[in-house]
Coordinates of C-alpha atoms and ligand atoms in Angstrom, one line a residue:
M27 CA 37.3 70.9 -77.7
P28 CA 36.1 67.4 -76.5
S29 CA 36.1 64.7 -79.0
A30 CA 32.9 62.9 -80.0
V31 CA 33.8 59.9 -77.8
Q32 CA 34.4 62.2 -74.8
R33 CA 31.1 64.0 -75.4
A34 CA 29.3 60.5 -75.6
M35 CA 30.9 59.4 -72.3
A36 CA 30.0 62.5 -70.5
N37 CA 26.4 62.2 -71.8
A38 CA 26.2 58.5 -70.6
R39 CA 27.7 59.5 -67.2
L40 CA 25.0 62.3 -66.8
K41 CA 22.3 59.9 -67.8
S42 CA 23.4 57.3 -65.1
K43 CA 23.6 60.0 -62.5
V44 CA 20.0 60.9 -63.2
V45 CA 18.8 57.3 -63.0
I46 CA 20.8 56.9 -59.7
A47 CA 19.2 60.1 -58.4
K48 CA 15.7 58.8 -59.3
V49 CA 15.9 55.1 -58.3
G50 CA 18.9 54.9 -56.1
R51 CA 22.1 53.0 -56.6
D52 CA 20.6 49.7 -55.7
S53 CA 17.7 49.3 -58.2
L54 CA 16.6 46.1 -56.6
R55 CA 13.0 47.3 -56.2
L56 CA 12.9 48.4 -59.8
D57 CA 14.6 45.2 -61.0
T58 CA 12.0 43.2 -59.1
I59 CA 9.1 45.2 -60.6
V60 CA 10.5 45.0 -64.2
N61 CA 11.0 41.3 -63.9
L62 CA 7.8 40.3 -62.2
P63 CA 5.7 40.1 -65.3
K64 CA 8.1 37.4 -66.6
I65 CA 6.4 34.9 -64.2
E66 CA 3.1 35.5 -65.6
T67 CA 4.5 35.0 -69.1
W68 CA 6.2 31.8 -67.9
R69 CA 2.9 30.6 -66.4
R70 CA 1.1 31.0 -69.7
E71 CA 4.0 29.1 -71.6
H72 CA 4.7 26.4 -69.0
V73 CA 1.6 25.8 -66.8
P74 CA -1.3 24.1 -68.6
A75 CA -4.8 24.5 -67.1
G76 CA -5.3 21.6 -64.5
T77 CA -1.7 21.5 -63.3
P78 CA -2.0 20.3 -59.7
A79 CA -1.8 23.2 -57.3
F80 CA -1.6 23.0 -53.5
D81 CA -1.8 25.4 -50.6
H82 CA 1.2 24.0 -48.7
R83 CA 4.5 22.6 -50.0
E84 CA 4.2 19.3 -48.0
E85 CA 0.9 18.5 -49.9
M86 CA 2.8 19.0 -53.1
Y87 CA 5.6 16.8 -51.9
D88 CA 3.0 14.1 -50.9
H89 CA 1.4 14.3 -54.4
L90 CA 4.7 13.9 -56.2
H91 CA 5.6 11.1 -54.1
E92 CA 2.2 9.3 -54.5
T93 CA 2.0 9.8 -58.2
L94 CA 5.6 9.4 -59.4
I95 CA 7.4 7.4 -56.8
G96 CA 5.2 5.0 -54.8
D97 CA 7.2 2.3 -53.2
N98 CA 10.3 2.8 -55.3
P99 CA 13.7 4.0 -54.1
V100 CA 14.8 7.6 -54.7
D101 CA 18.1 9.5 -54.8
Y102 CA 17.1 12.8 -53.2
L103 CA 19.6 15.7 -53.3
E104 CA 18.6 18.8 -51.4
F105 CA 20.5 21.9 -51.7
G106 CA 19.7 24.2 -48.7
V107 CA 18.9 22.2 -45.7
F108 CA 18.9 24.6 -42.7
E109 CA 17.2 22.7 -39.8
G110 CA 16.1 19.9 -42.1
N111 CA 12.4 20.4 -42.3
S112 CA 12.0 19.6 -45.9
L113 CA 14.5 16.8 -46.0
R114 CA 12.9 15.1 -43.0
H115 CA 9.5 15.3 -44.7
W116 CA 10.9 13.5 -47.9
A117 CA 12.7 10.8 -45.8
N118 CA 9.5 10.1 -43.8
L119 CA 7.6 9.9 -47.0
N120 CA 9.9 7.2 -48.7
K121 CA 10.6 4.3 -46.5
N122 CA 12.4 2.3 -49.3
A123 CA 15.7 0.9 -47.7
D124 CA 17.6 1.6 -51.0
S125 CA 16.7 5.2 -50.9
R126 CA 19.5 7.7 -50.4
F127 CA 19.1 11.3 -49.1
Y128 CA 21.9 13.9 -49.3
G129 CA 21.6 17.3 -47.7
F130 CA 23.9 20.1 -48.8
D131 CA 24.4 23.2 -46.8
S132 CA 27.0 25.5 -45.4
F133 CA 25.1 25.2 -42.2
E134 CA 26.5 28.8 -41.7
G135 CA 23.7 30.5 -43.5
L136 CA 23.5 32.3 -46.8
P137 CA 26.7 33.3 -48.5
E138 CA 25.4 36.6 -49.7
T139 CA 22.4 38.8 -49.0
W140 CA 19.3 37.3 -50.7
K141 CA 17.9 40.1 -53.1
R142 CA 14.3 40.2 -52.1
F143 CA 11.9 43.0 -52.3
D144 CA 11.9 43.4 -48.4
N145 CA 15.6 43.0 -48.2
K146 CA 15.2 41.1 -45.0
M147 CA 17.5 38.0 -45.5
V148 CA 21.0 39.3 -45.3
K149 CA 24.2 37.3 -45.4
A150 CA 24.5 34.5 -42.9
H151 CA 20.8 34.4 -42.3
F152 CA 20.0 30.6 -41.5
D153 CA 23.3 30.2 -39.8
V154 CA 23.1 27.2 -37.4
N155 CA 26.7 27.3 -36.3
G156 CA 27.5 24.2 -38.3
A157 CA 24.9 22.1 -36.5
L158 CA 23.5 19.3 -38.6
P159 CA 19.8 18.4 -38.3
D160 CA 18.9 15.7 -35.9
I161 CA 17.5 13.1 -38.3
E162 CA 17.9 9.5 -37.2
D163 CA 18.0 7.7 -40.5
D164 CA 21.0 5.8 -41.9
R165 CA 19.9 6.7 -45.4
V166 CA 20.4 10.4 -44.8
E167 CA 23.8 12.0 -45.2
F168 CA 24.8 15.7 -44.9
I169 CA 27.5 17.4 -47.0
A170 CA 28.6 20.5 -45.1
G171 CA 30.2 23.4 -47.0
W172 CA 29.6 25.8 -49.7
F173 CA 28.1 24.2 -52.8
Q174 CA 30.9 25.8 -54.7
E175 CA 33.3 23.6 -52.8
S176 CA 31.2 20.6 -52.0
V177 CA 29.3 19.7 -55.1
D178 CA 32.2 18.7 -57.5
P179 CA 33.8 16.3 -55.0
F180 CA 30.5 14.7 -54.4
L181 CA 29.8 14.3 -58.1
E182 CA 33.1 12.5 -58.7
K183 CA 31.9 9.7 -56.3
F184 CA 28.2 9.7 -56.9
T185 CA 26.5 7.5 -59.4
P186 CA 22.7 7.7 -59.5
E187 CA 20.9 4.5 -58.8
S188 CA 17.1 5.4 -58.5
Q189 CA 14.7 8.1 -59.6
L190 CA 16.6 11.3 -59.0
I191 CA 14.9 14.2 -57.1
V192 CA 16.8 17.4 -56.8
H193 CA 15.4 19.9 -54.3
I194 CA 16.8 23.4 -54.5
D195 CA 15.9 25.6 -51.5
A196 CA 19.0 27.8 -51.5
D197 CA 17.1 31.1 -52.2
L198 CA 19.9 32.8 -54.1
Y199 CA 20.3 33.1 -57.8
S200 CA 24.0 32.3 -57.6
S201 CA 23.5 29.1 -55.5
A202 CA 20.6 27.8 -57.7
L203 CA 22.4 28.6 -60.9
Y204 CA 25.6 27.0 -59.6
V205 CA 23.7 23.7 -58.6
L206 CA 21.7 23.5 -61.8
T207 CA 24.8 24.0 -64.1
R208 CA 27.1 21.5 -62.2
L209 CA 24.3 19.0 -62.1
N210 CA 23.4 19.2 -65.7
A211 CA 24.8 15.8 -66.7
L212 CA 22.8 14.2 -63.9
L213 CA 19.5 16.0 -64.8
V214 CA 18.6 13.3 -67.4
P215 CA 15.0 13.3 -68.8
G216 CA 12.6 12.3 -66.0
T217 CA 14.5 13.9 -63.2
I218 CA 12.3 15.8 -60.9
V219 CA 13.5 19.2 -59.7
V220 CA 11.7 21.0 -56.9
F221 CA 12.2 24.8 -56.2
D222 CA 11.2 26.3 -52.9
E223 CA 11.3 30.0 -53.7
F224 CA 10.4 30.0 -57.3
S225 CA 8.5 33.2 -57.4
S226 CA 11.5 35.1 -56.0
V227 CA 11.8 36.4 -59.6
L228 CA 15.5 37.5 -59.5
N229 CA 16.6 34.3 -57.9
E230 CA 15.5 30.6 -58.4
F231 CA 13.2 31.6 -61.3
Q232 CA 16.0 33.6 -63.1
A233 CA 18.5 30.8 -62.4
L234 CA 16.2 28.2 -64.0
E235 CA 15.5 30.5 -67.0
N236 CA 19.2 31.1 -67.6
Y237 CA 20.2 27.5 -67.0
C238 CA 17.7 26.2 -69.5
S239 CA 18.7 28.9 -72.0
A240 CA 22.4 28.2 -71.8
Y241 CA 22.1 24.4 -71.7
Q242 CA 19.2 24.1 -74.1
R243 CA 17.2 22.2 -71.6
E244 CA 13.4 22.0 -71.4
Y245 CA 11.0 20.6 -68.7
D246 CA 7.3 20.0 -67.9
V247 CA 5.8 21.6 -64.8
L248 CA 4.4 18.9 -62.5
A249 CA 2.8 20.8 -59.7
H250 CA 3.1 24.1 -57.7
S251 CA 2.2 25.3 -54.2
W252 CA 1.8 28.3 -52.1
Y253 CA 0.9 31.7 -53.2
Y254 CA 1.5 32.3 -57.0
F255 CA 4.3 29.6 -57.6
G256 CA 6.1 29.9 -54.3
Q257 CA 7.2 26.2 -54.8
V258 CA 7.3 24.6 -58.2
A259 CA 8.1 21.0 -59.2
I260 CA 9.3 20.2 -62.8
Q261 CA 10.4 17.3 -64.7
M262 CA 13.2 17.5 -67.1
R263 CA 12.7 16.5 -70.7
Ligands
LIG329 C1 15.7 28.5 -46.8 S1 17.1 27.6 -46.1 C2 16.6 25.9 -46.3 C3 15.5 25.5 -45.7 C4 15.1 24.0 -45.7 N1 15.1 23.4 -47.1 C5 13.8 23.8 -45.0 O1 12.8 23.4 -45.5 O2 13.7 24.0 -43.8 C6 18.4 28.0 -47.3 C7 19.7 27.4 -47.0 O3 20.5 27.4 -48.1 C8 21.8 27.5 -47.6 N2 22.7 28.0 -48.8 C9 22.3 28.9 -49.7 N3 23.4 29.0 -50.6 C10 24.3 28.2 -50.2 C11 25.7 27.9 -50.7 N4 26.1 28.5 -51.9 N5 26.3 26.9 -50.2 C12 25.9 26.2 -49.1 N6 24.7 26.5 -48.4 C13 24.0 27.4 -49.1 C14 21.8 28.3 -46.5 O4 22.8 28.1 -45.5 C15 20.5 28.0 -45.8 O5 20.5 27.1 -44.8

């Protein structure tokens, strides 16, 4: 005669078998659908009417630079560089000789498959075989390697000197959460943080939500671009 615990376990196993049969072992699509309404809830709580919205991310970068930076120097840290398009844009925007631009990337692509609805970006997508972007600007420095290995040694030596801008364009939940949590001490009030794939609800969005919850952080939304919060810029409180 099975005990109550054995019966409960058999029951739970049966239920999970039924769920697996119905939605499959990887419930990514289901996860995405279930989580998608969180973005709309977030919008209602965090994005006041009149928040600047742009069609393209470069217009949002230009707006942030014009309204918040002007001629002043910046410390710009980008996580997820690939061929350097966004970093190049920021370095071209800001010509102050005291500005510093740091680009972090494995330059070997994504460390794991990016959980997206279409499942198209698999591990190693964005691999450039270690090639650094060709940006002729002495103010730009690249830090090659996995963030999980490169960020801490960088932080030991880095002292912010100017307005800090952190650009997170690493696509993955794990990468975004790692960067946010390791940089927490740097993300002082006023720091600008830009996300590039914000509406990928299980990734950068989820990472920001979890980081803010665990570290009791708050922010204001400065601007957004692309379809329904593709890119979002926030300022830490
Ligand atoms: C979408 S691409 C960056 C695109 C770039 N910002 C642009 O505008 O063209 C994402 C990059 O994040 C990098 N990446 C993601 N997670 C990483 C990690 N944990 N460590 C190092 N690089 C990572 C990948 O190698 C990839 O090049």
